[in-house]
Amino acid sequence: MSRESRVPRESHIPQNDSAAGHDGAGTGQGKRRCSGIRPSRAPRTGPVLIRLVSAGLLLTGLALAALPLLPPGGTPAGAEMRQSQASPPQPASMAPQPPRLGADPGAPLEAREAGEANVNGQTMPLSTVVTHDNGFMVPDNQGGMFWSKGVPRPQADPNHMEARELKLKVRELVDQLLATVPNDALLGYIALPTSFVNQDDFDESSSLGRYIAEQLFYEFNQRGFPVREYRLPGTLRPREGEGEFLLSRNVGVLPAREGWAVFVAGTYYRDKYSVFINARLIRAADGLVLRTAELVMPANGLLGRMLANTGRKLTGGSMNIGDFDRTTRK
C-alpha cells in the first residue's frame, strides 16, 4: 500500500487557512503530502435541500392553519403578556358590554297586560319595576367604587292624585270658556262665579258644586279676567275663639240684570262610572250664553264623597211611639 493511501480522506468542509499553514509551516512538507491526494467527491445536497424546503412549507402551513384559533396576541403566551401589560381586569358587571338596540324614546308605545309592548309595530318584552334604588356610585381612585345607597322614592298617594286631577279639570274647564277667539265680546265684563247645581234639581248643590265655584274665582283672576266677590254682607264679624268672618251667604237677593256682569254657572250629573260637568258664561243683562265648556271625569272616591255632601241637614222634630200589639188589637 502506497504512502498516499494511508492518509485519511479529506473532509468536504473547507479547512481554515491558519490550520493549513500550521501543518506545513517551515518545511513545505504539507504541500507535498496534499499534492498526491485525490480530490473527494462533492456531497449530494439536492435531496437534502428538497426535504428541508418541504418540511419548512409543512410547518408554515400548519402555523397559518392554527392562526385563527389563537388570540389577538398571536400565541397564548403573547396574549397573556399583552393582557398583563394592559389595564387590570374588571369585574363582569363593570366590563364593557356590546351595545344593545333599544326602542326610540319618542316612538309610539302600546303596553299590554301580557308583559309586552308594541313599539312602532315591533313587539318587545315589558317589565314592571315596583321598587328601585336611586343611589349613585363614584370612583375611589384606587380601582374601586364608592356606593351611596339611595332612599326609596315614596309612592304617590292615590287620594292626593284624585284631588290634583280635580283641580286640573277645573282649569281645563276655564280654558275652554276663555280660549275661543275673538275675545272682544268679553271686554268690559266682570265675572260672577256661582255654585254648580245638580242637573236633576236646580235647587240642590253639593261640596263639588261649591268647590268648582271657588276654583273659578282663582282661575279667572289668574287670567286677568275681572272677578267680583258678591258674598259680602257689609260687615266684618269677629267671634272670640273662632276667628274673623267676612263672607256670608245670608246677603239676601242680589240683582241679576246688571249690564256689566257675566255669570259663570253650570250643572253636574253622576252615573255609576262617570261625572259629567257642563259650564256656561251667561250675560246677566239678557241671559245670552257667550261661552260653553264641558268635562267628563271618572266617578272616583273623592267625587263620590263631595257629591254626597249636599249641605242639607236633618231638622229637629218629634214622633209618637206606641205599643204595636195594643194599637193593632181589635
mmCIF file of C-alpha atoms in Angstrom:
data_model
loop_
_atom_site.group_PDB
_atom_site.id
_atom_site.type_symbol
_atom_site.label_atom_id
_atom_site.label_comp_id
_atom_site.label_asym_id
_atom_site.label_seq_id
_atom_site.Cartn_x
_atom_site.Cartn_y
_atom_site.Cartn_z
ATOM 1 C CA MET A 1 0.000 0.000 0.000
ATOM 2 C CA SER A 2 1.387 3.391 -1.014
ATOM 3 C CA ARG A 3 2.146 6.195 1.372
ATOM 4 C CA GLU A 4 -0.586 8.400 -0.002
ATOM 5 C CA SER A 5 -3.278 5.806 0.544
ATOM 6 C CA ARG A 6 -2.670 5.774 4.289
ATOM 7 C CA VAL A 7 -3.602 9.452 4.638
ATOM 8 C CA PRO A 8 -7.275 9.884 5.831
ATOM 9 C CA ARG A 9 -9.762 11.221 3.322
ATOM 10 C CA GLU A 10 -10.096 14.935 3.406
ATOM 11 C CA SER A 11 -13.431 16.342 4.640
ATOM 12 C CA HIS A 12 -15.702 18.304 2.280
ATOM 13 C CA ILE A 13 -15.746 21.153 4.800
ATOM 14 C CA PRO A 14 -13.000 23.583 3.850
ATOM 15 C CA GLN A 15 -10.201 23.880 6.384
ATOM 16 C CA ASN A 16 -9.078 27.064 7.956
ATOM 17 C CA ASP A 17 -6.132 28.709 6.249
ATOM 18 C CA SER A 18 -4.395 29.100 9.548
ATOM 19 C CA ALA A 19 -4.600 25.353 10.202
ATOM 20 C CA ALA A 20 -3.255 24.560 6.755
ATOM 21 C CA GLY A 21 -0.420 26.977 7.235
ATOM 22 C CA HIS A 22 0.413 25.394 10.594
ATOM 23 C CA ASP A 23 0.648 21.888 9.104
ATOM 24 C CA GLY A 24 3.181 22.920 6.519
ATOM 25 C CA ALA A 25 4.895 25.664 8.308
ATOM 26 C CA GLY A 26 8.768 25.852 7.864
ATOM 27 C CA THR A 27 9.315 22.599 5.877
ATOM 28 C CA GLY A 28 6.925 22.688 2.922
ATOM 29 C CA GLN A 29 6.006 19.080 3.625
ATOM 30 C CA GLY A 30 2.348 19.964 3.900
ATOM 31 C CA LYS A 31 2.262 20.822 0.218
ATOM 32 C CA ARG A 32 3.974 17.631 -0.765
ATOM 33 C CA ARG A 33 1.606 15.442 1.232
ATOM 34 C CA CYS A 34 -1.547 17.111 -0.095
ATOM 35 C CA SER A 35 -0.418 17.125 -3.692
ATOM 36 C CA GLY A 36 -0.683 13.386 -4.002
ATOM 37 C CA ILE A 37 -4.233 13.056 -2.571
ATOM 38 C CA ARG A 38 -7.214 12.582 -4.920
ATOM 39 C CA PRO A 39 -9.909 15.230 -4.658
ATOM 40 C CA SER A 40 -13.025 13.988 -2.831
ATOM 41 C CA ARG A 41 -16.493 13.822 -4.444
ATOM 42 C CA ALA A 42 -18.941 16.674 -3.923
ATOM 43 C CA PRO A 43 -21.705 15.792 -1.414
ATOM 44 C CA ARG A 44 -25.245 15.197 -2.719
ATOM 45 C CA THR A 45 -27.059 18.250 -1.390
ATOM 46 C CA GLY A 46 -30.116 18.184 -3.726
ATOM 47 C CA PRO A 47 -32.329 15.663 -1.847
ATOM 48 C CA VAL A 48 -31.419 17.253 1.491
ATOM 49 C CA LEU A 49 -32.495 20.701 0.326
ATOM 50 C CA ILE A 50 -35.772 19.350 -1.048
ATOM 51 C CA ARG A 51 -36.541 17.685 2.273
ATOM 52 C CA LEU A 52 -35.715 20.854 4.194
ATOM 53 C CA VAL A 53 -37.897 23.006 1.927
ATOM 54 C CA SER A 54 -40.785 20.525 2.213
ATOM 55 C CA ALA A 55 -40.531 20.471 5.978
ATOM 56 C CA GLY A 56 -40.481 24.289 6.073
ATOM 57 C CA LEU A 57 -43.561 24.541 3.867
ATOM 58 C CA LEU A 58 -45.383 21.995 6.015
ATOM 59 C CA LEU A 59 -44.607 23.896 9.213
ATOM 60 C CA THR A 60 -45.651 27.176 7.592
ATOM 61 C CA GLY A 61 -48.988 25.685 6.525
ATOM 62 C CA LEU A 62 -49.664 24.309 9.992
ATOM 63 C CA ALA A 63 -48.880 27.698 11.541
ATOM 64 C CA LEU A 64 -51.198 29.510 9.128
ATOM 65 C CA ALA A 65 -53.978 26.991 9.771
ATOM 66 C CA ALA A 66 -53.710 27.454 13.532
ATOM 67 C CA LEU A 67 -53.510 31.249 13.323
ATOM 68 C CA PRO A 68 -57.327 31.933 13.505
ATOM 69 C CA LEU A 69 -57.524 29.767 16.623
ATOM 70 C CA LEU A 70 -55.033 31.904 18.517
ATOM 71 C CA PRO A 71 -55.935 35.057 20.413
ATOM 72 C CA PRO A 72 -55.067 38.512 19.049
ATOM 73 C CA GLY A 73 -51.661 38.261 20.757
ATOM 74 C CA GLY A 74 -50.526 35.630 18.220
ATOM 75 C CA THR A 75 -49.845 32.951 20.834
ATOM 76 C CA PRO A 76 -51.448 32.241 24.181
ATOM 77 C CA ALA A 77 -48.308 33.404 25.940
ATOM 78 C CA GLY A 78 -48.243 36.617 23.914
ATOM 79 C CA ALA A 79 -51.904 37.286 24.600
ATOM 80 C CA GLU A 80 -51.395 36.795 28.325
ATOM 81 C CA MET A 81 -48.375 39.093 28.256
ATOM 82 C CA ARG A 82 -50.325 41.829 26.409
ATOM 83 C CA GLN A 83 -53.272 41.455 28.776
ATOM 84 C CA SER A 84 -50.985 41.757 31.799
ATOM 85 C CA GLN A 85 -49.455 44.928 30.363
ATOM 86 C CA ALA A 86 -52.901 46.452 29.673
ATOM 87 C CA SER A 87 -55.412 47.764 32.233
ATOM 88 C CA PRO A 88 -56.224 45.484 35.201
ATOM 89 C CA PRO A 89 -59.120 43.067 34.692
ATOM 90 C CA GLN A 90 -62.562 44.405 35.547
ATOM 91 C CA PRO A 91 -65.421 42.517 37.151
ATOM 92 C CA ALA A 92 -68.071 41.137 34.843
ATOM 93 C CA SER A 93 -70.619 43.737 35.976
ATOM 94 C CA MET A 94 -68.263 46.617 35.032
ATOM 95 C CA ALA A 95 -66.822 45.115 31.858
ATOM 96 C CA PRO A 96 -67.899 46.971 28.694
ATOM 97 C CA GLN A 97 -70.868 45.288 27.107
ATOM 98 C CA PRO A 98 -71.728 45.357 23.420
ATOM 99 C CA PRO A 99 -74.355 47.959 22.597
ATOM 100 C CA ARG A 100 -77.898 46.641 22.534
ATOM 101 C CA LEU A 101 -80.513 48.167 20.330
ATOM 102 C CA GLY A 102 -83.468 49.596 22.231
ATOM 103 C CA ALA A 103 -86.693 51.404 21.492
ATOM 104 C CA ASP A 104 -86.767 55.020 20.435
ATOM 105 C CA PRO A 105 -87.984 57.019 23.481
ATOM 106 C CA GLY A 106 -90.182 59.099 21.198
ATOM 107 C CA ALA A 107 -91.752 56.157 19.384
ATOM 108 C CA PRO A 108 -95.456 55.318 19.854
ATOM 109 C CA LEU A 109 -95.826 52.789 22.679
ATOM 110 C CA GLU A 110 -98.706 50.419 23.372
ATOM 111 C CA ALA A 111 -98.435 48.480 26.635
ATOM 112 C CA ARG A 112 -100.255 45.195 27.061
ATOM 113 C CA GLU A 113 -101.204 43.183 30.131
ATOM 114 C CA ALA A 114 -99.374 40.121 28.793
ATOM 115 C CA GLY A 115 -95.997 41.639 29.757
ATOM 116 C CA GLU A 116 -95.126 43.003 26.340
ATOM 117 C CA ALA A 117 -95.253 46.290 24.475
ATOM 118 C CA ASN A 118 -95.704 47.244 20.848
ATOM 119 C CA VAL A 119 -93.224 49.896 19.706
ATOM 120 C CA ASN A 120 -93.549 51.034 16.092
ATOM 121 C CA GLY A 121 -95.123 47.712 15.195
ATOM 122 C CA GLN A 122 -92.382 45.678 16.912
ATOM 123 C CA THR A 123 -93.214 43.546 19.947
ATOM 124 C CA MET A 124 -90.822 43.913 22.883
ATOM 125 C CA PRO A 125 -90.831 42.472 26.423
ATOM 126 C CA LEU A 126 -92.233 44.762 29.094
ATOM 127 C CA SER A 127 -91.257 44.606 32.779
ATOM 128 C CA THR A 128 -92.749 46.482 35.718
ATOM 129 C CA VAL A 129 -90.388 47.940 38.328
ATOM 130 C CA VAL A 130 -92.041 48.021 41.752
ATOM 131 C CA THR A 131 -89.101 49.365 43.739
ATOM 132 C CA HIS A 132 -85.753 50.721 42.639
ATOM 133 C CA ASP A 133 -82.692 52.261 44.284
ATOM 134 C CA ASN A 134 -81.857 55.820 43.272
ATOM 135 C CA GLY A 135 -78.331 55.765 44.766
ATOM 136 C CA PHE A 136 -75.129 56.568 42.901
ATOM 137 C CA MET A 137 -71.509 55.367 42.540
ATOM 138 C CA VAL A 138 -68.280 57.381 42.394
ATOM 139 C CA PRO A 139 -64.701 56.140 41.802
ATOM 140 C CA ASP A 140 -62.419 55.827 44.847
ATOM 141 C CA ASN A 141 -59.179 56.497 42.861
ATOM 142 C CA GLN A 142 -57.919 53.028 43.778
ATOM 143 C CA GLY A 143 -59.557 50.982 41.067
ATOM 144 C CA GLY A 144 -62.798 50.565 43.010
ATOM 145 C CA MET A 145 -66.040 52.426 43.546
ATOM 146 C CA PHE A 146 -67.906 54.106 46.395
ATOM 147 C CA TRP A 147 -71.621 53.257 46.594
ATOM 148 C CA SER A 148 -74.058 55.718 48.158
ATOM 149 C CA LYS A 149 -77.340 53.979 48.838
ATOM 150 C CA GLY A 150 -80.384 55.990 47.876
ATOM 151 C CA VAL A 151 -83.685 56.490 49.624
ATOM 152 C CA PRO A 152 -86.663 54.710 48.023
ATOM 153 C CA ARG A 153 -88.946 57.157 46.296
ATOM 154 C CA PRO A 154 -92.320 57.303 48.046
ATOM 155 C CA GLN A 155 -95.299 56.194 46.032
ATOM 156 C CA ALA A 156 -97.892 58.810 45.174
ATOM 157 C CA ASP A 157 -100.980 58.835 47.376
ATOM 158 C CA PRO A 158 -104.000 57.932 45.215
ATOM 159 C CA ASN A 159 -106.262 60.213 47.237
ATOM 160 C CA HIS A 160 -103.942 63.158 46.684
ATOM 161 C CA MET A 161 -103.726 62.384 42.978
ATOM 162 C CA GLU A 162 -107.536 62.482 42.730
ATOM 163 C CA ALA A 163 -107.550 65.955 44.309
ATOM 164 C CA ARG A 164 -104.902 67.250 41.909
ATOM 165 C CA GLU A 165 -106.812 65.766 38.996
ATOM 166 C CA LEU A 166 -109.969 67.657 40.035
ATOM 167 C CA LYS A 167 -108.045 70.916 40.239
ATOM 168 C CA LEU A 168 -106.585 70.425 36.764
ATOM 169 C CA LYS A 169 -110.005 69.539 35.370
ATOM 170 C CA VAL A 170 -111.472 72.833 36.590
ATOM 171 C CA ARG A 171 -108.535 74.616 34.967
ATOM 172 C CA GLU A 172 -109.331 72.837 31.724
ATOM 173 C CA LEU A 173 -112.946 73.975 32.066
ATOM 174 C CA VAL A 174 -111.890 77.638 32.263
ATOM 175 C CA ASP A 175 -109.520 77.179 29.337
ATOM 176 C CA GLN A 176 -112.489 76.077 27.254
ATOM 177 C CA LEU A 177 -114.549 79.064 28.382
ATOM 178 C CA LEU A 178 -111.899 81.667 27.542
ATOM 179 C CA ALA A 179 -109.944 80.066 24.705
ATOM 180 C CA THR A 180 -112.483 80.897 21.970
ATOM 181 C CA VAL A 181 -111.358 83.789 19.777
ATOM 182 C CA PRO A 182 -112.048 86.594 19.333
ATOM 183 C CA ASN A 183 -112.463 87.653 22.965
ATOM 184 C CA ASP A 184 -113.589 91.189 22.140
ATOM 185 C CA ALA A 185 -117.124 90.242 23.142
ATOM 186 C CA LEU A 186 -115.927 89.739 26.744
ATOM 187 C CA LEU A 187 -114.227 93.131 27.158
ATOM 188 C CA GLY A 188 -115.668 95.268 29.952
ATOM 189 C CA TYR A 189 -117.452 92.431 31.735
ATOM 190 C CA ILE A 190 -116.924 91.228 35.293
ATOM 191 C CA ALA A 191 -117.335 87.548 36.148
ATOM 192 C CA LEU A 192 -119.566 86.330 38.995
ATOM 193 C CA PRO A 193 -118.910 82.599 39.598
ATOM 194 C CA THR A 194 -121.795 80.643 41.141
ATOM 195 C CA SER A 195 -122.173 77.198 42.681
ATOM 196 C CA PHE A 196 -122.751 74.417 40.178
ATOM 197 C CA VAL A 197 -126.032 72.590 40.762
ATOM 198 C CA ASN A 198 -127.473 69.132 40.320
ATOM 199 C CA GLN A 199 -128.647 68.651 36.758
ATOM 200 C CA ASP A 200 -131.832 66.953 38.003
ATOM 201 C CA ASP A 201 -132.544 69.513 40.750
ATOM 202 C CA PHE A 202 -131.518 73.147 40.274
ATOM 203 C CA ASP A 203 -132.231 73.828 43.956
ATOM 204 C CA GLU A 204 -129.557 71.351 45.112
ATOM 205 C CA SER A 205 -125.807 71.773 45.134
ATOM 206 C CA SER A 206 -123.004 69.864 46.832
ATOM 207 C CA SER A 207 -119.439 70.197 48.004
ATOM 208 C CA LEU A 208 -118.368 69.547 44.414
ATOM 209 C CA GLY A 209 -120.554 72.349 43.039
ATOM 210 C CA ARG A 210 -119.374 74.802 45.687
ATOM 211 C CA TYR A 211 -115.705 73.854 45.159
ATOM 212 C CA ILE A 212 -115.965 74.468 41.413
ATOM 213 C CA ALA A 213 -117.293 77.990 42.112
ATOM 214 C CA GLU A 214 -114.393 78.736 44.487
ATOM 215 C CA GLN A 215 -111.875 77.441 41.948
ATOM 216 C CA LEU A 216 -113.433 79.601 39.228
ATOM 217 C CA PHE A 217 -112.635 82.740 41.264
ATOM 218 C CA TYR A 218 -108.967 81.740 41.159
ATOM 219 C CA GLU A 219 -108.777 80.651 37.532
ATOM 220 C CA PHE A 220 -110.496 83.750 36.103
ATOM 221 C CA ASN A 221 -108.361 86.062 38.231
ATOM 222 C CA GLN A 222 -105.142 84.346 37.159
ATOM 223 C CA ARG A 223 -106.040 85.003 33.520
ATOM 224 C CA GLY A 224 -106.634 88.715 34.130
ATOM 225 C CA PHE A 225 -110.411 88.460 33.836
ATOM 226 C CA PRO A 226 -112.117 90.752 36.403
ATOM 227 C CA VAL A 227 -113.970 88.837 39.129
ATOM 228 C CA ARG A 228 -116.216 90.320 41.829
ATOM 229 C CA GLU A 229 -116.932 88.859 45.243
ATOM 230 C CA TYR A 230 -120.647 89.357 45.866
ATOM 231 C CA ARG A 231 -120.993 87.456 49.182
ATOM 232 C CA LEU A 232 -120.210 90.482 51.303
ATOM 233 C CA PRO A 233 -122.759 91.398 53.979
ATOM 234 C CA GLY A 234 -121.080 94.767 54.506
ATOM 235 C CA THR A 235 -119.733 93.973 57.980
ATOM 236 C CA LEU A 236 -116.756 92.165 59.446
ATOM 237 C CA ARG A 237 -117.874 89.760 62.161
ATOM 238 C CA PRO A 238 -115.204 88.821 64.701
ATOM 239 C CA ARG A 239 -116.119 85.971 67.051
ATOM 240 C CA GLU A 240 -113.945 85.273 70.052
ATOM 241 C CA GLY A 241 -112.285 81.876 69.949
ATOM 242 C CA GLU A 242 -113.415 81.303 66.347
ATOM 243 C CA GLY A 243 -111.988 83.992 64.066
ATOM 244 C CA GLU A 244 -112.989 86.918 61.860
ATOM 245 C CA PHE A 245 -115.686 86.311 59.272
ATOM 246 C CA LEU A 246 -116.359 88.408 56.194
ATOM 247 C CA LEU A 247 -118.054 86.205 53.624
ATOM 248 C CA SER A 248 -121.651 85.201 54.090
ATOM 249 C CA ARG A 249 -124.377 83.574 52.052
ATOM 250 C CA ASN A 250 -127.031 85.437 54.007
ATOM 251 C CA VAL A 251 -126.886 88.606 51.941
ATOM 252 C CA GLY A 252 -130.404 88.495 50.575
ATOM 253 C CA VAL A 253 -131.296 88.508 46.908
ATOM 254 C CA LEU A 254 -128.792 90.124 44.582
ATOM 255 C CA PRO A 255 -129.729 91.871 41.334
ATOM 256 C CA ALA A 256 -129.088 89.648 38.299
ATOM 257 C CA ARG A 257 -129.655 92.092 35.427
ATOM 258 C CA GLU A 258 -126.549 94.240 35.659
ATOM 259 C CA GLY A 259 -125.128 95.187 32.275
ATOM 260 C CA TRP A 260 -121.515 94.766 33.400
ATOM 261 C CA ALA A 261 -121.886 91.226 34.826
ATOM 262 C CA VAL A 262 -121.441 87.769 33.328
ATOM 263 C CA PHE A 263 -122.401 84.764 35.418
ATOM 264 C CA VAL A 264 -120.305 81.582 35.410
ATOM 265 C CA ALA A 265 -122.840 78.837 36.084
ATOM 266 C CA GLY A 266 -123.046 75.115 35.453
ATOM 267 C CA THR A 267 -124.527 71.713 36.232
ATOM 268 C CA TYR A 268 -123.224 68.260 37.078
ATOM 269 C CA TYR A 269 -124.605 64.759 36.724
ATOM 270 C CA ARG A 270 -123.326 61.483 38.125
ATOM 271 C CA ASP A 271 -123.941 57.940 36.991
ATOM 272 C CA LYS A 272 -122.301 54.722 38.170
ATOM 273 C CA TYR A 273 -118.939 55.261 36.481
ATOM 274 C CA SER A 274 -118.631 58.925 35.434
ATOM 275 C CA VAL A 275 -119.404 62.512 36.421
ATOM 276 C CA PHE A 276 -120.465 64.958 33.691
ATOM 277 C CA ILE A 277 -119.911 68.696 34.173
ATOM 278 C CA ASN A 278 -121.210 71.485 31.955
ATOM 279 C CA ALA A 279 -120.396 75.192 32.315
ATOM 280 C CA ARG A 280 -121.579 78.333 30.594
ATOM 281 C CA LEU A 281 -120.707 82.034 30.608
ATOM 282 C CA ILE A 282 -124.005 83.952 30.671
ATOM 283 C CA ARG A 283 -124.505 87.670 30.086
ATOM 284 C CA ALA A 284 -126.553 88.975 33.002
ATOM 285 C CA ALA A 285 -128.393 91.661 31.043
ATOM 286 C CA ASP A 286 -130.269 89.325 28.700
ATOM 287 C CA GLY A 287 -129.215 85.740 29.528
ATOM 288 C CA LEU A 288 -127.186 85.333 26.325
ATOM 289 C CA VAL A 289 -124.747 82.402 26.543
ATOM 290 C CA LEU A 290 -121.338 83.714 25.477
ATOM 291 C CA ARG A 291 -119.154 80.636 26.096
ATOM 292 C CA THR A 292 -119.654 76.970 26.984
ATOM 293 C CA ALA A 293 -117.449 74.141 28.271
ATOM 294 C CA GLU A 294 -117.810 70.517 29.367
ATOM 295 C CA LEU A 295 -115.904 67.802 31.232
ATOM 296 C CA VAL A 296 -116.207 64.071 31.877
ATOM 297 C CA MET A 297 -114.473 62.655 34.956
ATOM 298 C CA PRO A 298 -114.314 59.172 36.469
ATOM 299 C CA ALA A 299 -116.566 58.673 39.482
ATOM 300 C CA ASN A 300 -113.735 58.124 41.958
ATOM 301 C CA GLY A 301 -113.884 58.156 45.738
ATOM 302 C CA LEU A 302 -113.215 61.871 46.097
ATOM 303 C CA LEU A 303 -116.034 62.929 43.781
ATOM 304 C CA GLY A 304 -118.380 60.453 45.437
ATOM 305 C CA ARG A 305 -117.768 61.972 48.868
ATOM 306 C CA MET A 306 -118.110 65.538 47.570
ATOM 307 C CA LEU A 307 -121.336 64.798 45.738
ATOM 308 C CA ALA A 308 -122.832 63.100 48.787
ATOM 309 C CA ASN A 309 -122.456 66.268 50.875
ATOM 310 C CA THR A 310 -125.365 68.310 49.605
ATOM 311 C CA GLY A 311 -125.442 70.596 52.621
ATOM 312 C CA ARG A 312 -128.908 69.540 53.694
ATOM 313 C CA LYS A 313 -129.197 68.687 57.366
ATOM 314 C CA LEU A 314 -131.877 66.945 59.383
ATOM 315 C CA THR A 315 -134.094 69.294 61.373
ATOM 316 C CA GLY A 316 -135.378 68.651 64.846
ATOM 317 C CA GLY A 317 -138.788 67.029 65.359
ATOM 318 C CA SER A 318 -140.773 64.529 67.407
ATOM 319 C CA MET A 319 -142.873 61.441 66.850
ATOM 320 C CA ASN A 320 -145.134 59.239 68.934
ATOM 321 C CA ILE A 321 -144.122 55.652 69.681
ATOM 322 C CA GLY A 322 -146.825 53.237 70.814
ATOM 323 C CA ASP A 323 -147.170 49.566 71.589
ATOM 324 C CA PHE A 324 -147.732 47.603 68.421
ATOM 325 C CA ASP A 325 -149.903 44.892 69.965
ATOM 326 C CA ARG A 326 -152.090 47.444 71.741
ATOM 327 C CA THR A 327 -152.624 49.629 68.697
ATOM 328 C CA THR A 328 -153.345 46.687 66.436
ATOM 329 C CA ARG A 329 -155.600 44.805 68.875
ATOM 330 C CA LYS A 330 -159.202 44.584 67.825
#
